Amino acid sequence: MSLLIRNGRVVTAVDDYHADIFVEDETVSLIGRDLDVEADRTIDASGRLVIPGGVDPHTHMDMPFGGTTSADDFETGTRAAAFGGTTTIVDFAIQTKGHSTLEGLETWHEKAAGKAGIDYGFHMIVTDMEDDRLWEMRRLADEGVTSYKMFMAYPGVLYVDDGTLFRAMRKAGEDGTLVCMHAENGIVIDEIVKIALAEGKTAPKYHALTRPTRMEAEGVHRSIAIAEVAGVPVYIVHLSCADALEQVTLARDRGAQVFAETCPQYLFLDLSHYDRPSGRSPGDHDDFEGAKYVMTPPLREKWNQEHLWRGLGFGDLQSISTDHCPFCFKDQKVLGVDDFSKIPNGGPGVENRMSLVYNGGVVGGRLSVNKFVELTSTAASKLFGLFPKKGTIAVGSDADIVVFNPDRRETISIDNPHTHHMNVDYNAYEGTEVQGVSEIVISRGRVVVEDNVWYGRAGGGNFIKRGLFGGPF
Ligand code: URP
Ligand code: ZN
Ligand code: ZN
């Protein structure tokens, strides 16, 4: 099977030129002007950007959490990702406390195999790591799981203490892998939550008000300090605020190997969303609309957003992931209707990331088009051992390509069939108008989305064994 993409404006993290791209089977085999080749199919990309498929390094499909399971599984979630122009995800497998991480990996392979419609990798969430288990980490790396996530938040659930953190970090450093950190002081936050509940503060907005930015900054500072001593590069996930960013910037300025991502929710949504009226009749959980935005870290005061954009522009933040972890409002968020601490934490977004970032970044004059590609694809690919297979358009790379219309506008809505394929009953960006839409999405040489129709298949995505951490770039 061969595919010729003609006349497009090819944009990578560093290039911007007009050319044709010839794809044979799963990879790009030729790039040039007016290519003289025959192909099984030709796509005319005139007036379109031709960009590497998005890489979302932070999703939670089919994840048991908060007494329920995230609403997208690997089939619905990866299909929605593809509609939005993302062709690779790195999801999080979980080690059950007291059990082997390898068992956890097996469970996540079972969840994804035969279901994922685009390529995927796994990080491993480490929940305990005694000395006699450290050997597993090298095995995981051999299996292509070359990054871990550890939590300073959620005591009693995913939380690990600093000793565990250090032990695992030291081994990860020896092995050449990368540690991802959920950096929030969960021990102090749980005390603040207890006080709030005792005062009768049960509404969703108290989720945000009990998680001060200083407690995120403290977690960032502490995890970086421990990582420096342990000798491992560290990647701060879902960084939400200026306070936490300052810690990353300080560490990078002194030469520490620190990387960080933020997410669209922290760039486009803010604290005021917790006070949104429901639009339903009074008495019908009418102060519960904010539950849609209960995620961790929470949404912050709006002024933080410009700091995050500046961090992205100046390189202190390297990547934009989604932390896609959807829970249905009616059936799942409602678990916390009388107590915000019982609302399942997480929100949807895997489908809308590329359009949101293009619109807010490139159309908004904050990012160059190359930086847009870097932040949504290339940087994550490099950091997580996928490059140059993923994250660029080059001879020999996987033909994960998006034909992106930079002029087309859509209003993101659960009711707009062009913007919502996620298996969740609300869209966090409801009513947001975006310019820039992924129109044709190609995964390893196969068109999986065109004219808003799904041509991929469950099981069409492959597990990707990722390489070791390749160093700063
Ligand atoms: O609220 C969130 N972020 N849910 C997903 C789990 C995590 O901490 O990433
Ligand atoms: Zn997290
Ligand atoms: Zn997450």
Tab-separated table of C-alpha atoms and ligand atoms in Angstrom:
chain	number	residue	atom	x	y	z
A	1	MET	CA	0.000	0.000	0.000
A	2	SER	CA	1.403	3.399	-0.922
A	3	LEU	CA	0.155	6.912	-0.310
A	4	LEU	CA	1.198	10.213	-1.814
A	5	ILE	CA	0.411	13.454	0.012
A	6	ARG	CA	0.815	16.235	-2.502
A	7	ASN	CA	1.224	19.996	-2.256
A	8	GLY	CA	1.092	20.314	1.517
A	9	ARG	CA	3.009	22.700	3.745
A	10	VAL	CA	5.159	20.267	5.685
A	11	VAL	CA	5.786	21.503	9.204
A	12	THR	CA	7.927	19.717	11.774
A	13	ALA	CA	9.502	21.063	14.952
A	14	VAL	CA	12.251	22.594	12.806
A	15	ASP	CA	11.133	22.623	9.148
A	16	ASP	CA	8.516	24.491	7.177
A	17	TYR	CA	8.412	23.915	3.408
A	18	HIS	CA	6.113	22.820	0.597
A	19	ALA	CA	6.656	19.268	-0.606
A	20	ASP	CA	5.111	15.929	-1.487
A	21	ILE	CA	5.423	12.995	0.879
A	22	PHE	CA	5.494	9.435	-0.385
A	23	VAL	CA	4.556	6.710	2.053
A	24	GLU	CA	5.186	3.037	1.379
A	25	ASP	CA	3.493	0.631	3.753
A	26	GLU	CA	4.003	2.068	7.239
A	27	THR	CA	6.814	4.566	6.777
A	28	VAL	CA	7.752	7.697	4.892
A	29	SER	CA	10.027	6.781	2.019
A	30	LEU	CA	10.460	9.935	-0.036
A	31	ILE	CA	9.985	13.667	0.471
A	32	GLY	CA	10.470	16.161	-2.325
A	33	ARG	CA	9.015	18.656	-4.761
A	34	ASP	CA	6.706	17.322	-7.506
A	35	LEU	CA	7.595	13.716	-6.832
A	36	ASP	CA	7.392	11.551	-9.927
A	37	VAL	CA	5.926	8.447	-8.306
A	38	GLU	CA	2.811	6.321	-8.682
A	39	ALA	CA	0.818	5.671	-5.525
A	40	ASP	CA	-2.216	3.585	-4.633
A	41	ARG	CA	-3.802	6.735	-3.306
A	42	THR	CA	-3.040	10.447	-3.628
A	43	ILE	CA	-4.216	13.067	-1.138
A	44	ASP	CA	-4.202	16.699	-2.206
A	45	ALA	CA	-3.064	18.735	0.804
A	46	SER	CA	-3.106	22.155	-0.878
A	47	GLY	CA	-3.778	24.869	1.659
A	48	ARG	CA	-3.187	22.438	4.504
A	49	LEU	CA	-0.400	21.894	7.000
A	50	VAL	CA	1.087	18.413	6.927
A	51	ILE	CA	2.331	17.736	10.443
A	52	PRO	CA	3.530	14.759	12.486
A	53	GLY	CA	0.727	12.986	14.302
A	54	GLY	CA	0.271	14.224	17.837
A	55	VAL	CA	1.952	12.389	20.698
A	56	ASP	CA	0.040	12.618	23.965
A	57	PRO	CA	2.326	11.323	26.714
A	58	HIS	CA	-0.268	11.397	29.493
A	59	THR	CA	-3.590	9.550	29.238
A	60	HIS	CA	-5.576	7.260	31.515
A	61	MET	CA	-7.754	4.879	29.511
A	62	ASP	CA	-9.783	2.273	31.380
A	63	MET	CA	-8.196	3.338	34.648
A	64	PRO	CA	-9.688	2.258	37.994
A	65	PHE	CA	-9.696	5.378	40.129
A	66	GLY	CA	-11.844	7.069	42.760
A	67	GLY	CA	-14.167	4.079	43.146
A	68	THR	CA	-14.918	3.851	39.442
A	69	THR	CA	-13.131	3.491	36.091
A	70	SER	CA	-12.296	6.185	33.554
A	71	ALA	CA	-15.011	6.293	30.924
A	72	ASP	CA	-12.866	5.870	27.814
A	73	ASP	CA	-11.281	2.499	27.267
A	74	PHE	CA	-8.458	1.934	24.793
A	75	GLU	CA	-10.915	1.592	21.928
A	76	THR	CA	-13.037	4.700	22.459
A	77	GLY	CA	-10.189	6.786	23.835
A	78	THR	CA	-7.702	6.118	21.066
A	79	ARG	CA	-10.375	6.608	18.410
A	80	ALA	CA	-11.244	9.989	19.912
A	81	ALA	CA	-7.539	10.833	20.085
A	82	ALA	CA	-7.203	10.051	16.384
A	83	PHE	CA	-10.165	12.258	15.473
A	84	GLY	CA	-8.284	15.068	17.155
A	85	GLY	CA	-4.996	14.415	15.344
A	86	THR	CA	-3.163	12.377	17.974
A	87	THR	CA	-1.611	9.174	16.655
A	88	THR	CA	0.348	7.981	19.695
A	89	ILE	CA	-0.495	7.947	23.379
A	90	VAL	CA	1.595	6.927	26.350
A	91	ASP	CA	-0.824	5.649	28.979
A	92	PHE	CA	-0.199	4.673	32.587
A	93	ALA	CA	-0.119	1.055	33.715
A	94	ILE	CA	-0.492	0.667	37.478
A	95	GLN	CA	1.318	-1.548	39.943
A	96	THR	CA	-1.131	-2.830	42.552
A	97	LYS	CA	0.446	-2.236	45.961
A	98	GLY	CA	2.286	-5.337	47.126
A	99	HIS	CA	2.226	-6.895	43.666
A	100	SER	CA	4.737	-7.039	40.873
A	101	THR	CA	4.995	-4.129	38.423
A	102	LEU	CA	5.264	-6.804	35.718
A	103	GLU	CA	1.790	-8.050	36.658
A	104	GLY	CA	0.556	-4.487	36.326
A	105	LEU	CA	2.094	-4.269	32.872
A	106	GLU	CA	0.414	-7.517	31.858
A	107	THR	CA	-2.969	-6.174	32.976
A	108	TRP	CA	-2.544	-3.025	30.888
A	109	HIS	CA	-1.446	-5.035	27.861
A	110	GLU	CA	-4.700	-6.971	28.186
A	111	LYS	CA	-6.707	-3.744	28.395
A	112	ALA	CA	-5.127	-2.281	25.257
A	113	ALA	CA	-4.489	-5.252	22.949
A	114	GLY	CA	-7.162	-5.662	20.298
A	115	LYS	CA	-8.684	-2.342	21.268
A	116	ALA	CA	-6.276	0.516	20.605
A	117	GLY	CA	-6.817	2.148	17.245
A	118	ILE	CA	-3.519	4.057	17.311
A	119	ASP	CA	-0.063	3.196	18.611
A	120	TYR	CA	0.526	3.323	22.330
A	121	GLY	CA	3.144	2.896	24.997
A	122	PHE	CA	3.002	2.593	28.765
A	123	HIS	CA	4.591	4.326	31.700
A	124	MET	CA	4.438	2.364	34.949
A	125	ILE	CA	2.862	3.862	38.051
A	126	VAL	CA	4.984	2.596	40.924
A	127	THR	CA	3.085	2.250	44.200
A	128	ASP	CA	5.718	0.400	46.179
A	129	MET	CA	9.326	-0.469	45.489
A	130	GLU	CA	11.163	-2.425	48.152
A	131	ASP	CA	14.779	-3.475	47.513
A	132	ASP	CA	13.785	-6.987	46.497
A	133	ARG	CA	11.657	-5.650	43.666
A	134	LEU	CA	14.111	-3.175	42.168
A	135	TRP	CA	15.244	-5.717	39.538
A	136	GLU	CA	11.783	-5.412	37.960
A	137	MET	CA	12.553	-1.897	36.830
A	138	ARG	CA	15.283	-3.083	34.451
A	139	ARG	CA	12.901	-5.746	33.139
A	140	LEU	CA	10.281	-3.083	32.500
A	141	ALA	CA	12.817	-1.052	30.545
A	142	ASP	CA	13.676	-4.153	28.498
A	143	GLU	CA	9.953	-4.482	27.796
A	144	GLY	CA	9.896	-0.921	26.444
A	145	VAL	CA	8.461	0.726	29.548
A	146	THR	CA	11.178	3.285	30.111
A	147	SER	CA	9.446	5.761	32.404
A	148	TYR	CA	7.672	5.600	35.747
A	149	LYS	CA	5.194	7.799	37.507
A	150	MET	CA	5.185	8.281	41.231
A	151	PHE	CA	2.688	10.212	43.306
A	152	MET	CA	3.292	12.578	46.193
A	153	ALA	CA	-0.514	12.988	46.273
A	154	TYR	CA	-3.402	10.630	47.093
A	155	PRO	CA	-2.191	9.172	50.448
A	156	GLY	CA	-3.461	5.633	50.934
A	157	VAL	CA	-4.084	5.207	47.212
A	158	LEU	CA	-1.194	5.931	44.832
A	159	TYR	CA	1.038	7.931	47.201
A	160	VAL	CA	4.618	6.830	47.822
A	161	ASP	CA	6.845	8.134	50.601
A	162	ASP	CA	10.141	9.900	49.958
A	163	GLY	CA	12.162	6.757	50.761
A	164	THR	CA	10.360	4.801	48.056
A	165	LEU	CA	10.720	7.745	45.737
A	166	PHE	CA	14.463	7.859	46.290
A	167	ARG	CA	14.947	4.092	45.937
A	168	ALA	CA	13.045	3.924	42.674
A	169	MET	CA	14.651	7.103	41.356
A	170	ARG	CA	18.138	5.828	42.038
A	171	LYS	CA	17.461	2.609	40.146
A	172	ALA	CA	15.779	4.498	37.290
A	173	GLY	CA	18.871	6.692	37.048
A	174	GLU	CA	21.146	3.642	36.892
A	175	ASP	CA	19.001	2.109	34.174
A	176	GLY	CA	18.829	5.262	32.035
A	177	THR	CA	15.082	5.737	32.399
A	178	LEU	CA	12.952	8.750	33.296
A	179	VAL	CA	10.809	9.439	36.360
A	180	CYS	CA	7.512	11.318	36.027
A	181	MET	CA	6.243	13.018	39.152
A	182	HIS	CA	2.781	13.916	40.360
A	183	ALA	CA	4.148	16.687	42.535
A	184	GLU	CA	1.746	17.857	45.229
A	185	ASN	CA	2.126	17.514	48.989
A	186	GLY	CA	-0.756	15.082	49.468
A	187	ILE	CA	-0.158	14.654	53.193
A	188	VAL	CA	-0.709	18.347	53.939
A	189	ILE	CA	-3.513	18.592	51.382
A	190	ASP	CA	-5.400	15.755	53.085
A	191	GLU	CA	-5.240	17.701	56.366
A	192	ILE	CA	-6.665	20.787	54.632
A	193	VAL	CA	-9.406	18.636	53.083
A	194	LYS	CA	-10.337	17.275	56.533
A	195	ILE	CA	-10.660	20.799	57.904
A	196	ALA	CA	-12.836	21.913	54.985
A	197	LEU	CA	-15.189	18.955	55.305
A	198	ALA	CA	-15.466	19.484	59.067
A	199	GLU	CA	-16.560	23.066	58.313
A	200	GLY	CA	-19.271	21.749	55.984
A	201	LYS	CA	-17.492	22.829	52.810
A	202	THR	CA	-18.528	20.013	50.509
A	203	ALA	CA	-19.068	21.648	47.089
A	204	PRO	CA	-16.742	20.883	44.134
A	205	LYS	CA	-14.948	24.240	44.347
A	206	TYR	CA	-13.408	23.151	47.655
A	207	HIS	CA	-11.429	20.561	45.731
A	208	ALA	CA	-9.495	23.509	44.302
A	209	LEU	CA	-9.463	25.605	47.464
A	210	THR	CA	-7.935	22.782	49.506
A	211	ARG	CA	-5.011	22.283	47.109
A	212	PRO	CA	-2.929	25.484	47.332
A	213	THR	CA	-0.374	26.212	44.622
A	214	ARG	CA	2.325	26.282	47.314
A	215	MET	CA	1.692	22.581	47.930
A	216	GLU	CA	2.252	21.872	44.247
A	217	ALA	CA	5.385	24.027	44.246
A	218	GLU	CA	6.640	22.221	47.352
A	219	GLY	CA	6.129	18.856	45.653
A	220	VAL	CA	7.935	20.052	42.549
A	221	HIS	CA	10.823	21.392	44.613
A	222	ARG	CA	11.107	18.231	46.725
A	223	SER	CA	10.851	15.794	43.863
A	224	ILE	CA	13.500	17.685	41.915
A	225	ALA	CA	15.813	17.772	44.927
A	226	ILE	CA	15.403	14.029	45.514
A	227	ALA	CA	15.921	13.321	41.819
A	228	GLU	CA	19.109	15.381	41.755
A	229	VAL	CA	20.533	13.388	44.662
A	230	ALA	CA	19.342	10.110	43.141
A	231	GLY	CA	20.897	11.002	39.794
A	232	VAL	CA	17.860	10.673	37.548
A	233	PRO	CA	16.147	13.012	35.097
A	234	VAL	CA	12.699	13.998	36.262
A	235	TYR	CA	9.592	15.027	34.327
A	236	ILE	CA	6.912	16.939	36.222
A	237	VAL	CA	3.472	15.986	34.949
A	238	HIS	CA	0.394	18.212	34.674
A	239	LEU	CA	2.098	21.351	36.013
A	240	SER	CA	-0.692	23.827	36.672
A	241	CYS	CA	0.586	27.129	38.032
A	242	ALA	CA	3.239	29.835	38.165
A	243	ASP	CA	4.336	28.803	41.668
A	244	ALA	CA	5.274	25.318	40.480
A	245	LEU	CA	6.780	26.578	37.238
A	246	GLU	CA	9.129	28.824	39.195
A	247	GLN	CA	10.617	25.721	40.839
A	248	VAL	CA	11.166	24.071	37.471
A	249	THR	CA	12.788	27.193	36.061
A	250	LEU	CA	15.107	27.570	39.059
A	251	ALA	CA	16.185	23.949	38.811
A	252	ARG	CA	16.792	24.112	35.072
A	253	ASP	CA	18.775	27.315	35.502
A	254	ARG	CA	21.164	25.523	37.831
A	255	GLY	CA	21.528	22.743	35.273
A	256	ALA	CA	19.313	20.054	36.773
A	257	GLN	CA	17.812	17.559	34.319
A	258	VAL	CA	14.247	18.659	34.854
A	259	PHE	CA	11.452	18.618	32.296
A	260	ALA	CA	7.775	19.414	32.625
A	261	GLU	CA	4.469	19.369	30.845
A	262	THR	CA	1.322	21.359	31.246
A	263	CYS	CA	-2.135	20.541	29.883
A	264	PRO	CA	-4.846	22.418	27.967
A	265	GLN	CA	-7.042	22.598	31.065
A	266	TYR	CA	-4.450	24.793	32.798
A	267	LEU	CA	-4.027	26.970	29.705
A	268	PHE	CA	-7.691	27.483	28.845
A	269	LEU	CA	-9.800	26.826	31.971
A	270	ASP	CA	-9.527	28.459	35.377
A	271	LEU	CA	-10.764	28.591	38.971
A	272	SER	CA	-13.966	30.405	37.984
A	273	HIS	CA	-15.177	27.210	36.282
A	274	TYR	CA	-15.941	25.767	39.720
A	275	ASP	CA	-18.612	28.433	40.170
A	276	ARG	CA	-20.346	27.797	36.863
A	277	PRO	CA	-24.110	27.545	37.116
A	278	SER	CA	-25.582	24.232	36.117
A	279	GLY	CA	-28.400	25.476	33.931
A	280	ARG	CA	-30.562	22.843	35.576
A	281	SER	CA	-33.473	23.485	37.897
A	282	PRO	CA	-32.656	24.572	41.465
A	283	GLY	CA	-32.267	21.701	43.849
A	284	ASP	CA	-31.070	19.338	41.130
A	285	HIS	CA	-27.447	19.352	42.300
A	286	ASP	CA	-27.370	22.938	41.067
A	287	ASP	CA	-24.063	23.727	42.743
A	288	PHE	CA	-22.413	20.619	41.334
A	289	GLU	CA	-21.474	21.756	37.815
A	290	GLY	CA	-17.933	22.394	39.058
A	291	ALA	CA	-17.483	18.627	39.464
A	292	LYS	CA	-16.764	18.523	35.725
A	293	TYR	CA	-13.503	20.316	36.498
A	294	VAL	CA	-12.472	18.307	39.532
A	295	MET	CA	-9.045	17.179	38.483
A	296	THR	CA	-5.706	17.166	40.217
A	297	PRO	CA	-3.977	19.566	40.342
A	298	PRO	CA	-7.100	21.717	40.170
A	299	LEU	CA	-7.786	24.645	37.869
A	300	ARG	CA	-5.988	27.761	39.063
A	301	GLU	CA	-6.562	31.507	39.036
A	302	LYS	CA	-6.561	32.748	35.460
A	303	TRP	CA	-3.430	34.889	35.779
A	304	ASN	CA	-1.352	31.701	35.959
A	305	GLN	CA	-2.093	30.979	32.309
A	306	GLU	CA	0.197	33.650	30.863
A	307	HIS	CA	3.046	32.294	33.002
A	308	LEU	CA	2.461	28.830	31.579
A	309	TRP	CA	2.425	30.166	28.014
A	310	ARG	CA	5.676	31.968	28.727
A	311	GLY	CA	7.158	28.750	30.133
A	312	LEU	CA	6.146	26.946	26.941
A	313	GLY	CA	7.529	29.681	24.728
A	314	PHE	CA	10.870	29.929	26.563
A	315	GLY	CA	11.354	26.177	26.885
A	316	ASP	CA	10.968	25.608	30.619
A	317	LEU	CA	7.864	23.571	29.810
A	318	GLN	CA	8.570	21.108	27.030
A	319	SER	CA	5.300	19.410	26.273
A	320	ILE	CA	1.514	19.704	26.351
A	321	SER	CA	-0.272	16.493	27.305
A	322	THR	CA	-3.926	16.084	28.225
A	323	ASP	CA	-3.997	13.921	31.379
A	324	HIS	CA	-7.150	12.589	29.717
A	325	CYS	CA	-9.027	10.818	32.510
A	326	PRO	CA	-12.743	11.220	31.806
A	327	PHE	CA	-15.575	10.443	34.187
A	328	CYS	CA	-19.211	10.867	33.203
A	329	PHE	CA	-20.914	13.702	35.008
A	330	LYS	CA	-24.228	11.933	35.564
A	331	ASP	CA	-23.014	8.514	36.660
A	332	GLN	CA	-19.521	9.018	37.995
A	333	LYS	CA	-18.812	12.575	39.140
A	334	VAL	CA	-22.023	12.303	41.126
A	335	LEU	CA	-20.260	9.933	43.541
A	336	GLY	CA	-19.102	13.101	45.260
A	337	VAL	CA	-22.329	15.045	45.274
A	338	ASP	CA	-22.233	15.427	49.053
A	339	ASP	CA	-18.473	15.467	49.461
A	340	PHE	CA	-16.020	16.943	46.947
A	341	SER	CA	-13.280	14.558	48.108
A	342	LYS	CA	-15.284	11.655	46.675
A	343	ILE	CA	-15.603	13.134	43.177
A	344	PRO	CA	-13.464	11.022	40.822
A	345	ASN	CA	-10.491	13.168	39.839
A	346	GLY	CA	-9.915	13.765	36.167
A	347	GLY	CA	-11.331	15.236	33.008
A	348	PRO	CA	-11.576	14.629	29.263
A	349	GLY	CA	-9.452	16.266	26.585
A	350	VAL	CA	-7.519	13.815	24.409
A	351	GLU	CA	-9.555	14.768	21.337
A	352	ASN	CA	-9.349	18.539	21.603
A	353	ARG	CA	-5.681	19.122	22.443
A	354	MET	CA	-4.287	19.815	18.972
A	355	SER	CA	-7.001	22.293	17.980
A	356	LEU	CA	-6.942	24.047	21.344
A	357	VAL	CA	-3.163	24.475	21.307
A	358	TYR	CA	-3.070	25.556	17.667
A	359	ASN	CA	-5.795	28.093	18.300
A	360	GLY	CA	-4.486	29.418	21.607
A	361	GLY	CA	-0.844	29.161	20.596
A	362	VAL	CA	-0.401	29.822	16.888
A	363	VAL	CA	-3.580	31.756	16.101
A	364	GLY	CA	-3.227	33.520	19.450
A	365	GLY	CA	0.277	34.704	18.501
A	366	ARG	CA	2.029	32.934	21.392
A	367	LEU	CA	3.727	30.071	19.534
A	368	SER	CA	5.315	29.572	16.135
A	369	VAL	CA	3.875	26.767	14.080
A	370	ASN	CA	7.118	24.793	14.639
A	371	LYS	CA	6.780	25.219	18.385
A	372	PHE	CA	3.205	23.965	18.132
A	373	VAL	CA	4.491	20.737	16.560
A	374	GLU	CA	7.288	20.475	19.119
A	375	LEU	CA	4.926	20.867	22.074
A	376	THR	CA	2.230	18.516	20.801
A	377	SER	CA	4.397	15.824	19.252
A	378	THR	CA	8.177	16.047	18.905
A	379	ALA	CA	9.280	16.856	22.438
A	380	ALA	CA	7.261	14.075	24.048
A	381	SER	CA	8.525	11.718	21.397
A	382	LYS	CA	12.133	12.623	22.227
A	383	LEU	CA	11.704	12.613	25.991
A	384	PHE	CA	9.930	9.271	26.031
A	385	GLY	CA	12.126	7.298	23.640
A	386	LEU	CA	9.885	7.342	20.581
A	387	PHE	CA	11.946	9.584	18.311
A	388	PRO	CA	12.521	9.514	15.328
A	389	LYS	CA	9.944	6.751	14.772
A	390	LYS	CA	7.318	9.174	16.068
A	391	GLY	CA	7.219	12.953	16.410
A	392	THR	CA	8.518	14.041	13.020
A	393	ILE	CA	8.082	13.622	9.293
A	394	ALA	CA	11.301	12.234	7.866
A	395	VAL	CA	12.415	9.448	5.584
A	396	GLY	CA	12.207	6.254	7.629
A	397	SER	CA	9.852	7.625	10.262
A	398	ASP	CA	6.474	6.037	10.854
A	399	ALA	CA	3.912	7.612	8.558
A	400	ASP	CA	1.891	9.104	11.417
A	401	ILE	CA	0.760	12.228	9.636
A	402	VAL	CA	-2.015	14.763	10.049
A	403	VAL	CA	-3.405	16.887	7.243
A	404	PHE	CA	-4.373	19.913	9.293
A	405	ASN	CA	-6.601	22.734	8.078
A	406	PRO	CA	-5.230	25.893	9.727
A	407	ASP	CA	-8.222	28.007	8.697
A	408	ARG	CA	-11.202	25.865	9.525
A	409	ARG	CA	-13.186	26.788	12.597
A	410	GLU	CA	-15.199	24.575	14.884
A	411	THR	CA	-17.017	25.198	18.117
A	412	ILE	CA	-16.067	22.492	20.578
A	413	SER	CA	-19.176	20.892	21.975
A	414	ILE	CA	-20.531	17.561	23.034
A	415	ASP	CA	-23.201	18.263	20.404
A	416	ASN	CA	-20.718	18.923	17.585
A	417	PRO	CA	-19.947	15.583	15.929
A	418	HIS	CA	-16.685	17.047	14.623
A	419	THR	CA	-15.283	17.760	18.062
A	420	HIS	CA	-16.524	15.099	20.445
A	421	HIS	CA	-16.041	11.355	20.041
A	422	MET	CA	-14.949	10.736	23.639
A	423	ASN	CA	-17.092	8.373	25.683
A	424	VAL	CA	-18.069	10.954	28.256
A	425	ASP	CA	-21.246	12.986	28.725
A	426	TYR	CA	-19.700	16.462	28.710
A	427	ASN	CA	-16.897	18.380	27.066
A	428	ALA	CA	-14.687	20.447	29.357
A	429	TYR	CA	-14.221	23.038	26.581
A	430	GLU	CA	-17.923	23.322	25.721
A	431	GLY	CA	-18.572	26.388	23.571
A	432	THR	CA	-14.918	27.188	22.837
A	433	GLU	CA	-14.393	28.254	19.247
A	434	VAL	CA	-11.151	27.006	17.743
A	435	GLN	CA	-9.397	27.681	14.461
A	436	GLY	CA	-7.303	24.765	13.184
A	437	VAL	CA	-8.694	21.275	12.682
A	438	SER	CA	-7.161	17.851	11.966
A	439	GLU	CA	-8.922	16.703	8.780
A	440	ILE	CA	-7.089	13.582	7.619
A	441	VAL	CA	-5.256	11.435	10.121
A	442	ILE	CA	-2.818	8.755	9.047
A	443	SER	CA	-1.489	6.113	11.399
A	444	ARG	CA	1.476	4.097	10.138
A	445	GLY	CA	0.491	4.742	6.534
A	446	ARG	CA	-3.226	4.019	6.911
A	447	VAL	CA	-5.859	6.735	6.771
A	448	VAL	CA	-7.753	6.273	10.027
A	449	VAL	CA	-9.839	9.466	9.957
A	450	GLU	CA	-11.145	11.390	6.959
A	451	ASP	CA	-14.248	13.589	6.574
A	452	ASN	CA	-14.997	12.903	10.220
A	453	VAL	CA	-15.352	9.179	9.507
A	454	TRP	CA	-13.383	6.500	11.344
A	455	TYR	CA	-11.541	4.151	8.991
A	456	GLY	CA	-9.261	2.676	11.637
A	457	ARG	CA	-10.005	-0.431	13.611
A	458	ALA	CA	-9.871	-1.617	17.172
A	459	GLY	CA	-6.555	-3.405	17.458
A	460	GLY	CA	-5.021	-1.428	14.585
A	461	GLY	CA	-2.675	0.289	17.042
A	462	ASN	CA	0.560	-1.380	18.111
A	463	PHE	CA	2.289	-1.373	21.463
A	464	ILE	CA	5.504	0.583	21.017
A	465	LYS	CA	8.558	-0.452	22.971
A	466	ARG	CA	10.165	2.833	23.892
A	467	GLY	CA	13.882	3.537	24.105
A	468	LEU	CA	15.866	4.754	27.099
A	469	PHE	CA	16.009	8.422	28.002
A	470	GLY	CA	18.098	10.100	25.342
A	471	GLY	CA	19.357	13.079	27.311
A	472	PRO	CA	18.429	16.733	27.093
A	473	PHE	CA	17.868	18.120	23.620
B	1	URP	O1	-7.154	14.368	38.215
B	1	URP	C1	-6.348	13.683	37.607
B	1	URP	N1	-5.248	14.241	37.176
B	1	URP	N2	-6.599	12.380	37.403
B	1	URP	C2	-5.743	11.442	36.803
B	1	URP	C3	-4.706	10.917	37.743
B	1	URP	C4	-3.507	11.807	37.811
B	1	URP	O2	-3.159	12.256	38.888
B	1	URP	O3	-2.877	12.064	36.797
B	2	ZN	ZN	-1.123	12.856	38.408
B	3	ZN	ZN	-2.693	11.749	35.003
